[in-house]
Amino acid sequence: MIIYKYGKDVFEPQKSAYTNQEATTKLSASETKILQFLIDNSGEIISREKLLEIGWPDKVVVPNSLNVAIANLRKAFKSKNEIIITIKGAGFTIANNTFIQQQFQPEIIVDNEQHQPEQVQPIDNHTDNNVTGTDTNHTKVSSTNPSFPTMTKIGYSICLTVIFAWIMLWASSWQSPPCVTINNQKICGNIELLNLQKLPQNLSGKNTVYIDTTGKMYEKI
């Protein structure tokens, strides 16, 4: 099972549901496909035609259907409308490192061994023939101490590893600016202000282009 996390928000494609701190929103099949495709292709600008094909395969729908689907997704995000970014004249995108993908394996149920009660096994009394009138009773006590199941240990180890990896990914991307890639050129910063018509034509593609809060673009060498 695959889920996507954005902070405390959770997107579950298998359940067609998006959950934030306030509520869980049930998504349509088309909205689920569109959101998952955008997340799986984070950092890339996806055209309207491609999203129409993803959301409604083998169907002919009016272009406004995509606008309605995007609007419904933004309602599910509540105050996080910036998750899906509109690039004028090009399409839509979700910035890199916005969502973290997590995959869960089916739970392995291990029956713990039942603790066996202590067993008291008496040994035949014997009398020391050399000492008259003295009987010595010997009692042998055996107990079982079941060890912690190995599969449970493995399960805990996997869970700890996943949690640690998630924390490391979250920490590494916490202060990273949102980025997209256009024609092999990486563009970061305030990408909601990106204007493709004003994109410089002499970019080398080797350096990252940054967009400041005014929409100005500059190449960092």
Short mmCIF file of C-alpha atoms in Angstrom, two decimals:
data_model
loop_
_atom_site.label_atom_id
_atom_site.label_comp_id
_atom_site.label_asym_id
_atom_site.label_seq_id
_atom_site.Cartn_x
_atom_site.Cartn_y
_atom_site.Cartn_z
CA MET A 1 0.00 0.00 0.00
CA ILE A 2 1.38 3.40 -1.03
CA ILE A 3 0.54 6.67 0.72
CA TYR A 4 1.87 10.20 0.28
CA LYS A 5 2.53 12.55 3.22
CA TYR A 6 2.79 16.33 3.22
CA GLY A 7 3.53 17.38 6.79
CA LYS A 8 0.58 15.91 8.71
CA ASP A 9 -1.59 15.62 5.58
CA VAL A 10 -2.01 12.14 4.06
CA PHE A 11 -3.08 11.23 0.51
CA GLU A 12 -4.24 7.62 0.10
CA PRO A 13 -4.74 6.75 -3.60
CA GLN A 14 -6.14 3.28 -2.85
CA LYS A 15 -8.91 4.85 -0.76
CA SER A 16 -9.30 7.95 -2.99
CA ALA A 17 -8.99 10.08 0.15
CA TYR A 18 -7.07 13.16 1.26
CA THR A 19 -6.82 13.75 5.00
CA ASN A 20 -5.69 16.93 6.72
CA GLN A 21 -5.89 18.03 10.35
CA GLU A 22 -9.50 19.11 9.92
CA ALA A 23 -11.20 16.37 7.91
CA THR A 24 -10.96 13.62 5.31
CA THR A 25 -12.13 14.45 1.79
CA LYS A 26 -13.32 11.71 -0.55
CA LEU A 27 -11.90 12.25 -4.04
CA SER A 28 -13.33 11.14 -7.36
CA ALA A 29 -11.46 8.61 -9.47
CA SER A 30 -10.35 11.36 -11.87
CA GLU A 31 -9.15 13.64 -9.07
CA THR A 32 -7.21 10.77 -7.50
CA LYS A 33 -5.46 9.91 -10.79
CA ILE A 34 -4.58 13.56 -11.49
CA LEU A 35 -3.16 14.20 -8.01
CA GLN A 36 -1.12 10.98 -7.97
CA PHE A 37 0.28 11.69 -11.45
CA LEU A 38 1.31 15.22 -10.44
CA ILE A 39 2.98 13.90 -7.27
CA ASP A 40 4.78 11.10 -9.10
CA ASN A 41 6.08 13.69 -11.57
CA SER A 42 6.90 16.42 -9.04
CA GLY A 43 9.06 19.17 -10.46
CA GLU A 44 7.75 18.70 -14.01
CA ILE A 45 5.14 20.89 -15.69
CA ILE A 46 2.28 18.71 -16.90
CA SER A 47 0.14 20.06 -19.74
CA ARG A 48 -3.63 20.33 -19.52
CA GLU A 49 -3.98 17.84 -22.39
CA LYS A 50 -1.91 15.25 -20.51
CA LEU A 51 -3.92 15.67 -17.30
CA LEU A 52 -7.19 15.33 -19.23
CA GLU A 53 -5.84 12.07 -20.66
CA ILE A 54 -4.78 10.85 -17.20
CA GLY A 55 -8.02 11.80 -15.45
CA TRP A 56 -10.42 10.60 -18.13
CA PRO A 57 -8.71 7.90 -20.22
CA ASP A 58 -10.46 6.97 -23.46
CA LYS A 59 -13.15 9.57 -22.81
CA VAL A 60 -13.98 12.90 -24.44
CA VAL A 61 -14.69 15.59 -21.83
CA VAL A 62 -14.89 19.37 -21.91
CA PRO A 63 -11.66 21.18 -20.92
CA ASN A 64 -13.46 22.77 -17.97
CA SER A 65 -13.60 19.32 -16.33
CA LEU A 66 -9.92 19.70 -15.45
CA ASN A 67 -10.54 23.12 -13.87
CA VAL A 68 -13.26 21.61 -11.69
CA ALA A 69 -11.01 18.70 -10.64
CA ILE A 70 -8.12 21.05 -9.72
CA ALA A 71 -10.51 23.29 -7.77
CA ASN A 72 -11.87 20.31 -5.82
CA LEU A 73 -8.34 19.16 -4.99
CA ARG A 74 -7.43 22.62 -3.71
CA LYS A 75 -10.53 22.53 -1.51
CA ALA A 76 -9.29 19.26 -0.05
CA PHE A 77 -5.93 20.92 0.70
CA LYS A 78 -7.79 23.60 2.74
CA SER A 79 -5.24 26.36 3.42
CA LYS A 80 -2.52 24.74 1.32
CA ASN A 81 -3.74 25.82 -2.12
CA GLU A 82 -0.14 26.35 -3.21
CA ILE A 83 0.41 22.56 -3.46
CA ILE A 84 -0.74 22.50 -7.09
CA ILE A 85 0.95 25.40 -8.91
CA THR A 86 -0.52 26.83 -12.11
CA ILE A 87 2.03 27.71 -14.79
CA LYS A 88 0.33 30.14 -17.14
CA GLY A 89 0.11 28.86 -20.68
CA ALA A 90 1.86 25.59 -19.82
CA GLY A 91 -0.11 23.53 -17.30
CA PHE A 92 0.27 22.51 -13.68
CA THR A 93 3.00 21.23 -11.39
CA ILE A 94 3.80 20.17 -7.84
CA ALA A 95 7.21 21.26 -6.56
CA ASN A 96 9.91 18.72 -5.75
CA ASN A 97 10.00 17.33 -2.21
CA THR A 98 6.43 18.44 -1.45
CA PHE A 99 5.14 14.93 -0.78
CA ILE A 100 7.02 11.99 0.71
CA GLN A 101 6.02 8.55 -0.55
CA GLN A 102 5.72 5.71 1.93
CA GLN A 103 5.05 2.06 1.15
CA PHE A 104 3.66 -0.33 3.72
CA GLN A 105 3.85 -4.11 3.58
CA PRO A 106 0.95 -6.25 4.87
CA GLU A 107 1.26 -6.79 8.58
CA ILE A 108 2.83 -10.06 9.67
CA ILE A 109 0.96 -11.47 12.64
CA VAL A 110 3.04 -13.64 14.92
CA ASP A 111 1.42 -15.64 17.70
CA ASN A 112 3.44 -15.33 20.86
CA GLU A 113 4.25 -18.57 22.51
CA GLN A 114 2.06 -19.15 25.51
CA HIS A 115 4.00 -19.06 28.70
CA GLN A 116 4.06 -22.54 30.07
CA PRO A 117 3.45 -22.87 33.83
CA GLU A 118 6.28 -24.14 35.88
CA GLN A 119 6.35 -27.88 35.94
CA VAL A 120 7.33 -29.62 39.11
CA GLN A 121 8.69 -33.07 38.50
CA PRO A 122 9.36 -34.99 41.72
CA ILE A 123 12.20 -37.47 41.85
CA ASP A 124 11.77 -40.70 43.72
CA ASN A 125 12.70 -40.35 47.32
CA HIS A 126 15.73 -42.32 48.26
CA THR A 127 17.06 -43.28 51.60
CA ASP A 128 20.72 -43.26 52.36
CA ASN A 129 21.31 -46.79 53.59
CA ASN A 130 24.31 -45.61 55.52
CA VAL A 131 22.23 -43.21 57.62
CA THR A 132 19.37 -44.85 59.48
CA GLY A 133 16.07 -42.98 59.74
CA THR A 134 17.08 -40.09 57.44
CA ASP A 135 15.12 -39.48 54.17
CA THR A 136 16.25 -36.89 51.63
CA ASN A 137 13.61 -35.64 49.15
CA HIS A 138 14.82 -34.14 45.89
CA THR A 139 12.53 -32.05 43.73
CA LYS A 140 13.46 -31.01 40.21
CA VAL A 141 11.88 -27.79 38.97
CA SER A 142 11.87 -26.96 35.27
CA SER A 143 10.54 -23.83 33.72
CA THR A 144 10.30 -22.48 30.21
CA ASN A 145 11.37 -18.96 29.29
CA PRO A 146 10.06 -18.26 25.79
CA SER A 147 12.31 -15.90 23.85
CA PHE A 148 10.97 -12.78 22.11
CA PRO A 149 9.72 -13.86 18.64
CA THR A 150 12.29 -13.20 15.93
CA MET A 151 9.70 -11.98 13.38
CA THR A 152 8.47 -9.35 15.84
CA LYS A 153 12.02 -8.06 16.27
CA ILE A 154 12.39 -7.82 12.48
CA GLY A 155 9.07 -5.96 12.24
CA TYR A 156 10.14 -3.39 14.83
CA SER A 157 13.48 -2.93 13.05
CA ILE A 158 11.75 -2.26 9.71
CA CYS A 159 9.38 0.26 11.32
CA LEU A 160 12.25 2.11 13.00
CA THR A 161 14.19 2.18 9.72
CA VAL A 162 11.21 3.64 7.81
CA ILE A 163 10.61 6.28 10.49
CA PHE A 164 14.29 7.25 10.53
CA ALA A 165 14.40 7.51 6.71
CA TRP A 166 11.25 9.66 6.70
CA ILE A 167 12.74 12.00 9.31
CA MET A 168 15.97 12.33 7.29
CA LEU A 169 14.05 13.08 4.08
CA TRP A 170 11.87 15.61 5.87
CA ALA A 171 14.88 17.30 7.46
CA SER A 172 16.78 17.46 4.16
CA SER A 173 13.87 19.04 2.30
CA TRP A 174 12.62 21.35 5.05
CA GLN A 175 14.41 24.43 3.80
CA SER A 176 14.73 23.43 0.15
CA PRO A 177 13.03 25.86 -2.26
CA PRO A 178 10.41 24.39 -4.62
CA CYS A 179 11.86 23.44 -8.02
CA VAL A 180 10.65 22.42 -11.47
CA THR A 181 12.48 21.23 -14.56
CA ILE A 182 11.79 22.67 -18.02
CA ASN A 183 13.75 21.40 -21.04
CA ASN A 184 16.43 19.98 -18.72
CA GLN A 185 16.77 23.37 -16.99
CA LYS A 186 16.23 23.34 -13.20
CA ILE A 187 14.27 26.34 -11.91
CA CYS A 188 13.78 27.01 -8.17
CA GLY A 189 12.32 29.64 -5.88
CA ASN A 190 8.98 31.37 -6.37
CA ILE A 191 7.95 29.19 -9.31
CA GLU A 192 4.34 30.38 -9.10
CA LEU A 193 5.70 33.62 -10.67
CA LEU A 194 7.33 31.74 -13.56
CA ASN A 195 6.58 33.23 -16.97
CA LEU A 196 7.75 30.96 -19.80
CA GLN A 197 7.73 33.86 -22.27
CA LYS A 198 10.33 35.67 -20.17
CA LEU A 199 12.57 32.66 -19.69
CA PRO A 200 16.09 33.53 -21.00
CA GLN A 201 17.03 31.66 -24.16
CA ASN A 202 20.78 31.51 -23.47
CA LEU A 203 20.65 29.26 -20.41
CA SER A 204 23.37 26.63 -20.23
CA GLY A 205 21.27 24.08 -18.39
CA LYS A 206 24.19 23.36 -16.07
CA ASN A 207 23.29 25.95 -13.44
CA THR A 208 20.09 26.47 -11.48
CA VAL A 209 17.84 29.42 -12.28
CA TYR A 210 16.25 31.13 -9.26
CA ILE A 211 13.09 33.24 -9.22
CA ASP A 212 12.90 35.90 -6.51
CA THR A 213 9.76 37.33 -4.88
CA THR A 214 9.38 39.90 -7.67
CA GLY A 215 9.46 37.29 -10.44
CA LYS A 216 12.97 38.22 -11.56
CA MET A 217 15.07 35.28 -12.79
CA TYR A 218 18.81 34.89 -12.37
CA GLU A 219 21.23 32.04 -12.94
CA LYS A 220 23.34 30.97 -9.96
CA ILE A 221 26.85 29.92 -10.98
#
